[in-house]
Short mmCIF file of C-alpha atoms in Angstrom, two decimals:
data_model
loop_
_atom_site.label_atom_id
_atom_site.label_comp_id
_atom_site.label_asym_id
_atom_site.label_seq_id
_atom_site.Cartn_x
_atom_site.Cartn_y
_atom_site.Cartn_z
CA MET A 26 -34.12 -6.08 -70.33
CA GLY A 27 -33.53 -7.58 -73.80
CA GLY A 28 -35.18 -9.24 -76.82
CA GLY A 29 -34.56 -10.60 -80.25
CA LYS A 30 -36.06 -7.54 -82.50
CA GLY A 31 -37.29 -3.84 -82.13
CA GLY A 32 -40.82 -2.73 -81.79
CA ILE A 33 -41.74 -5.20 -78.90
CA GLY A 34 -41.90 -2.96 -76.13
CA LYS A 35 -38.85 -3.22 -74.14
CA SER A 36 -38.50 0.43 -73.47
CA LEU A 37 -42.32 0.60 -72.49
CA VAL A 38 -41.65 -2.49 -69.85
CA SER A 39 -38.65 -1.03 -68.68
CA ALA A 40 -39.82 2.42 -67.84
CA ASN A 41 -43.10 1.20 -66.06
CA LEU A 42 -41.39 -1.60 -64.32
CA GLY A 43 -38.83 0.87 -62.70
CA VAL A 44 -41.67 3.18 -61.76
CA ALA A 45 -43.67 0.15 -60.26
CA LEU A 46 -40.55 -0.93 -58.25
CA ALA A 47 -39.64 2.60 -57.11
CA SER A 48 -43.31 3.03 -55.97
CA ARG A 49 -42.74 0.15 -53.53
CA GLY A 50 -39.71 1.86 -51.93
CA GLN A 51 -37.02 0.64 -54.05
CA ARG A 52 -34.15 2.58 -55.49
CA VAL A 53 -34.14 2.02 -59.03
CA LEU A 54 -31.61 3.38 -61.73
CA LEU A 55 -32.93 3.22 -65.42
CA VAL A 56 -30.22 2.96 -68.12
CA ASP A 57 -31.00 3.48 -71.65
CA ALA A 58 -28.28 1.32 -73.39
CA ASP A 59 -30.12 1.23 -76.68
CA LEU A 60 -27.08 2.82 -78.10
CA GLY A 61 -28.53 3.35 -81.49
CA GLY A 62 -32.03 4.49 -80.84
CA ALA A 63 -32.44 6.02 -77.27
CA ASN A 64 -36.03 6.85 -76.14
CA LEU A 65 -36.44 5.76 -72.54
CA HIS A 66 -36.61 9.32 -71.39
CA THR A 67 -39.56 9.86 -73.68
CA CYS A 68 -41.28 6.89 -72.14
CA LEU A 69 -40.66 8.43 -68.75
CA GLY A 70 -41.98 12.03 -69.80
CA VAL A 71 -38.39 13.34 -69.03
CA GLY A 72 -37.25 16.26 -71.26
CA GLN A 73 -34.28 16.21 -73.52
CA PRO A 74 -31.54 15.26 -70.83
CA THR A 75 -28.86 17.62 -70.65
CA ALA A 76 -26.26 14.75 -69.78
CA THR A 77 -26.39 11.41 -71.48
CA LEU A 78 -24.54 8.31 -71.90
CA SER A 79 -22.40 9.94 -74.65
CA ASP A 80 -20.86 12.45 -72.02
CA PHE A 81 -19.74 9.44 -69.75
CA MET A 82 -18.42 7.59 -72.84
CA LEU A 83 -16.48 10.54 -74.58
CA ARG A 84 -14.85 11.74 -71.59
CA PRO A 85 -12.49 9.45 -69.76
CA LYS A 86 -12.39 11.21 -66.47
CA ALA A 87 -16.30 11.45 -66.25
CA ARG A 88 -18.03 9.65 -63.50
CA LEU A 89 -21.15 7.72 -64.30
CA GLU A 90 -22.80 9.73 -61.32
CA ASP A 91 -22.31 12.93 -63.41
CA VAL A 92 -24.84 11.72 -66.01
CA ILE A 93 -27.65 10.37 -63.74
CA VAL A 94 -30.79 12.70 -63.91
CA PRO A 95 -33.86 12.54 -61.91
CA THR A 96 -37.16 11.31 -63.20
CA GLY A 97 -39.73 13.32 -61.17
CA VAL A 98 -40.72 9.87 -59.68
CA PRO A 99 -39.36 9.41 -56.00
CA ASN A 100 -36.70 6.54 -55.71
CA LEU A 101 -36.28 6.52 -59.63
CA SER A 102 -33.22 8.01 -61.66
CA LEU A 103 -32.18 7.66 -65.08
CA ILE A 104 -29.31 7.59 -67.40
CA ALA A 105 -30.31 8.62 -70.75
CA GLY A 106 -29.07 6.95 -73.85
CA ALA A 107 -26.56 8.20 -76.27
CA LEU A 108 -28.64 10.57 -78.47
CA ASP A 109 -25.87 12.44 -80.51
CA VAL A 110 -23.14 10.12 -81.35
CA LEU A 111 -23.64 8.22 -84.67
CA ASP A 112 -21.18 5.45 -83.89
CA ALA A 113 -22.49 4.97 -80.34
CA ALA A 114 -24.04 1.65 -81.08
CA ASN A 115 -20.38 0.38 -81.71
CA ILE A 116 -18.70 1.57 -78.75
CA LYS A 117 -15.06 0.33 -78.14
CA TYR A 118 -14.42 -2.64 -76.02
CA ALA A 119 -12.59 -0.42 -73.22
CA GLN A 120 -15.59 1.91 -73.27
CA LYS A 121 -17.88 -0.93 -72.81
CA GLN A 122 -15.95 -2.20 -69.67
CA ARG A 123 -15.71 0.83 -68.33
CA LEU A 124 -19.53 1.40 -68.47
CA LEU A 125 -19.99 -2.09 -67.22
CA ARG A 126 -17.84 -1.43 -64.05
CA GLY A 127 -19.58 1.75 -63.53
CA LEU A 128 -22.73 0.26 -63.56
CA GLN A 129 -21.89 -2.61 -61.32
CA THR A 130 -20.84 0.02 -58.30
CA GLN A 131 -24.07 1.90 -58.21
CA THR A 132 -25.63 1.71 -54.84
CA VAL A 133 -29.15 0.99 -55.98
CA ASP A 134 -31.72 -1.90 -55.12
CA TYR A 135 -32.66 -2.34 -58.93
CA LEU A 136 -30.58 -1.44 -61.92
CA ILE A 137 -32.77 -1.65 -65.03
CA ILE A 138 -30.87 -1.63 -68.56
CA ASP A 139 -33.07 -1.27 -71.60
CA LEU A 140 -31.18 -2.77 -74.16
CA GLY A 141 -31.45 -2.22 -78.21
CA ALA A 142 -32.56 -5.04 -80.55
CA GLY A 143 -30.43 -7.74 -81.94
CA SER A 144 -27.74 -9.88 -80.46
CA SER A 145 -24.40 -7.89 -80.81
CA PHE A 146 -21.67 -8.80 -78.37
CA ASN A 147 -22.50 -5.17 -76.86
CA THR A 148 -25.92 -6.10 -76.34
CA LEU A 149 -25.41 -9.63 -74.79
CA ASP A 150 -22.54 -8.61 -72.46
CA PHE A 151 -25.13 -5.85 -71.02
CA PHE A 152 -27.81 -8.57 -70.70
CA ILE A 153 -25.27 -11.26 -69.22
CA ILE A 154 -24.35 -8.90 -66.30
CA ALA A 155 -27.74 -8.88 -64.89
CA ASP A 156 -29.00 -10.75 -61.86
CA HIS A 157 -32.23 -11.05 -63.66
CA GLY A 158 -31.87 -11.11 -67.57
CA VAL A 159 -35.61 -10.16 -68.47
CA LEU A 160 -36.51 -11.17 -71.99
CA VAL A 161 -39.51 -9.32 -73.84
CA LEU A 162 -41.35 -10.91 -76.54
CA LEU A 163 -44.79 -10.85 -78.24
CA PRO A 164 -46.98 -13.58 -78.66
CA GLU A 165 -46.04 -13.73 -82.27
CA PRO A 166 -44.15 -16.71 -84.24
CA THR A 167 -41.45 -14.44 -85.26
CA SER A 168 -41.03 -12.60 -82.13
CA VAL A 169 -40.88 -16.25 -80.12
CA GLU A 170 -38.23 -17.33 -82.57
CA ASN A 171 -36.07 -14.29 -82.52
CA ALA A 172 -36.53 -14.46 -78.71
CA TYR A 173 -35.24 -18.06 -78.67
CA ARG A 174 -32.25 -17.07 -80.83
CA PHE A 175 -31.45 -14.12 -78.69
CA VAL A 176 -31.23 -16.28 -75.39
CA LYS A 177 -29.26 -19.01 -76.96
CA ALA A 178 -26.74 -16.37 -78.22
CA ALA A 179 -26.79 -14.80 -74.82
CA PHE A 180 -25.77 -18.47 -73.41
CA TYR A 181 -23.15 -19.04 -75.83
CA ARG A 182 -21.69 -15.42 -75.12
CA ARG A 183 -21.54 -16.41 -71.47
CA LEU A 184 -19.68 -19.75 -72.34
CA GLN A 185 -17.30 -17.68 -74.32
CA GLN A 186 -16.58 -15.51 -71.14
CA VAL A 187 -15.65 -18.78 -69.23
CA GLU A 188 -14.26 -21.28 -71.89
CA SER A 189 -10.62 -21.11 -71.24
CA GLU A 190 -11.10 -21.45 -67.55
CA TYR A 191 -13.06 -24.98 -68.11
CA GLY A 192 -11.00 -25.85 -71.50
CA ILE A 193 -14.01 -26.00 -73.57
CA GLU A 194 -12.82 -23.42 -76.32
CA ARG A 195 -13.03 -25.58 -79.23
CA LEU A 196 -16.38 -27.02 -78.10
CA VAL A 197 -17.94 -23.62 -77.92
CA GLU A 198 -16.50 -22.50 -81.18
CA LYS A 199 -18.02 -25.72 -82.86
CA ALA A 200 -21.27 -25.16 -81.22
CA LEU A 201 -21.21 -21.48 -82.54
CA SER A 202 -20.34 -22.58 -86.26
CA THR A 203 -22.98 -25.21 -86.48
CA ARG A 204 -26.33 -24.99 -87.99
CA GLU A 205 -29.30 -24.51 -85.79
CA GLY A 206 -30.34 -27.22 -83.76
CA ALA A 207 -26.96 -28.89 -84.11
CA ALA A 208 -25.34 -26.68 -81.13
CA ARG A 209 -24.34 -28.41 -78.02
CA THR A 210 -26.51 -28.43 -74.94
CA PRO A 211 -25.35 -27.22 -71.57
CA PHE A 212 -25.76 -31.01 -70.57
CA GLN A 213 -23.52 -32.08 -73.24
CA ILE A 214 -20.95 -29.40 -72.40
CA ILE A 215 -20.78 -30.36 -68.74
CA GLN A 216 -20.40 -34.04 -69.79
CA HIS A 217 -17.37 -33.31 -71.94
CA VAL A 218 -15.75 -31.42 -69.17
CA ARG A 219 -16.51 -34.27 -66.69
CA GLN A 220 -14.33 -36.57 -68.83
CA HIS A 221 -11.38 -34.71 -67.99
CA SER A 222 -12.10 -33.21 -64.39
CA PRO A 223 -15.39 -33.84 -62.42
CA THR A 224 -14.35 -30.87 -60.06
CA LEU A 225 -14.71 -28.49 -62.97
CA ALA A 226 -17.66 -30.06 -64.40
CA ASP A 227 -19.40 -29.40 -61.30
CA ARG A 228 -18.28 -26.06 -61.16
CA LEU A 229 -19.44 -25.29 -64.82
CA GLU A 230 -22.73 -27.10 -63.80
CA LYS A 231 -23.36 -24.38 -60.99
CA GLU A 232 -22.61 -21.60 -63.21
CA LEU A 233 -24.75 -22.51 -66.08
CA ALA A 234 -27.68 -23.18 -63.74
CA ALA A 235 -27.15 -19.44 -62.75
CA PHE A 236 -28.15 -18.69 -66.45
CA ARG A 237 -31.74 -18.27 -65.67
CA VAL A 238 -33.82 -15.81 -67.86
CA LYS A 239 -36.85 -14.11 -66.84
CA LEU A 240 -39.62 -14.01 -69.45
CA VAL A 241 -42.33 -11.23 -70.11
CA LEU A 242 -44.81 -11.31 -72.52
CA ASN A 243 -46.10 -8.17 -73.83
CA GLN A 244 -49.10 -7.42 -75.64
CA ALA A 245 -51.38 -10.37 -74.96
CA ARG A 246 -54.57 -10.06 -76.85
CA THR A 247 -56.31 -13.24 -76.29
CA ASP A 248 -56.30 -15.91 -73.45
CA GLY A 249 -54.78 -18.26 -75.61
CA ASP A 250 -51.49 -15.62 -75.82
CA LEU A 251 -51.45 -15.87 -72.03
CA ASN A 252 -50.05 -19.19 -72.19
CA VAL A 253 -47.36 -18.40 -74.76
CA GLY A 254 -44.79 -17.46 -72.04
CA ALA A 255 -45.33 -20.97 -70.15
CA ALA A 256 -44.74 -22.70 -73.74
CA VAL A 257 -41.43 -20.92 -74.13
CA VAL A 258 -40.25 -21.77 -70.93
CA SER A 259 -41.30 -25.43 -71.44
CA ALA A 260 -39.66 -25.69 -74.81
CA TRP A 261 -36.50 -23.97 -73.57
CA LYS A 262 -36.26 -26.67 -70.58
CA LYS A 263 -36.78 -29.47 -73.16
CA PHE A 264 -34.48 -28.51 -75.89
CA PHE A 265 -31.86 -26.65 -73.90
CA GLY A 266 -32.32 -28.26 -70.41
CA LEU A 267 -32.15 -24.86 -68.61
CA GLU A 268 -34.59 -23.33 -66.42
CA MET A 269 -36.38 -20.24 -67.36
CA ASP A 270 -38.87 -18.05 -65.14
CA ASP A 271 -42.31 -16.77 -66.56
CA LEU A 272 -42.76 -13.36 -64.82
CA GLY A 273 -46.25 -13.05 -66.50
CA ALA A 274 -48.04 -11.34 -69.31
CA ILE A 275 -48.74 -7.65 -69.90
CA ARG A 276 -52.18 -7.52 -71.68
CA TYR A 277 -52.60 -5.62 -74.97
CA ASP A 278 -54.22 -2.20 -74.08
CA ASP A 279 -54.90 1.04 -76.12
CA GLU A 280 -54.15 2.88 -72.89
CA ALA A 281 -50.52 1.77 -73.11
CA TRP A 282 -50.00 3.72 -76.46
CA ARG A 283 -52.16 6.51 -75.30
CA ALA A 284 -49.78 7.06 -72.26
CA VAL A 285 -46.84 6.96 -74.64
CA ARG A 286 -48.33 9.75 -76.53
CA ARG A 287 -48.90 11.65 -73.22
CA ARG A 288 -45.12 11.02 -72.26
CA ARG A 289 -46.64 9.31 -69.04
CA PRO A 290 -45.85 6.01 -67.83
CA ILE A 291 -49.01 3.88 -67.94
CA VAL A 292 -48.54 2.69 -64.27
CA LEU A 293 -49.07 6.35 -63.17
CA ASP A 294 -51.48 7.50 -66.09
CA LYS A 295 -54.03 4.77 -66.00
CA PRO A 296 -53.07 2.49 -62.83
CA GLU A 297 -56.36 0.34 -63.20
CA SER A 298 -55.80 -0.62 -66.73
CA PRO A 299 -55.19 -4.02 -67.75
CA ALA A 300 -51.32 -3.27 -68.85
CA ALA A 301 -50.70 -1.31 -65.76
CA MET A 302 -51.85 -4.07 -63.61
CA GLY A 303 -50.06 -6.58 -65.57
CA ILE A 304 -46.70 -4.73 -64.88
CA GLN A 305 -47.48 -4.25 -61.27
CA SER A 306 -47.78 -8.11 -61.07
CA ILE A 307 -44.55 -8.62 -62.82
CA ALA A 308 -42.88 -6.16 -60.23
CA ASN A 309 -44.45 -8.11 -57.60
CA ARG A 310 -42.83 -11.42 -58.89
CA LEU A 311 -39.58 -10.01 -59.27
CA LEU A 312 -39.63 -8.61 -55.74
CA ALA A 313 -40.62 -12.16 -54.43
CA LEU A 314 -37.81 -13.67 -56.30
CA ASP A 315 -35.46 -11.49 -54.48
CA GLY A 316 -37.31 -12.32 -51.19
CA VAL A 317 -38.44 -8.57 -50.86
CA THR A 318 -41.65 -8.31 -49.03
CA GLY A 319 -43.62 -5.18 -48.50
#
């Protein structure tokens, strides 16, 4: 669960989406990977966790299972974020790889990772490993612009991970160093590879097609705001040539911040509220994409 900036409601969406999926019988593990400002446990009404991501990262022999705590919601568990390590947001490469490996071996139906703001390599790498990279944004020009930058940075970070395999190191480096708007599109990169190897180009094309971000619009205040998600999806397709899925919108709702103050997920606190119903619809779309019927 990523986004271009802070304050857009990623933690609120992550917590409530986790509850919504768990209520449908899915085994869900929530991970607070906002390494500089963890607060996912607060959104769930979970007290100060005795075990956090800090314990796993600072103890080489610790298992990820040792820091998983119950939330009180059936089927829903939590790994709380690093609360007491000043440099937690700057974890070392080896620590990050160990954490990524540990997360990928968890036997759950859904692993929801709540990411911090910005587009550092650590944040992007967590976003990239997801089967569904969910991008949260607000219906505001600055949020849309930051979200676009984030998803473009995630795309090029993904390319960096496979560039040597396809011989596109210089092309990616050039794309990353050019000004906004001058970067190569996936189509141009594939065409470049095709000149040297049609077989590699076909493989790269399939790999890039798998980079399909899911969009969630938060705090939609007007009917016009509800169309922002579709507009972003259309613009991404037009200018970058990749597909993006619009999972839906969550209405602005005073009940949402009231639920936060009560430390209760809104889908449990006020299930009939517009925000809660929007989150339930998003959960249904996500399950449908995965072919889960219930």
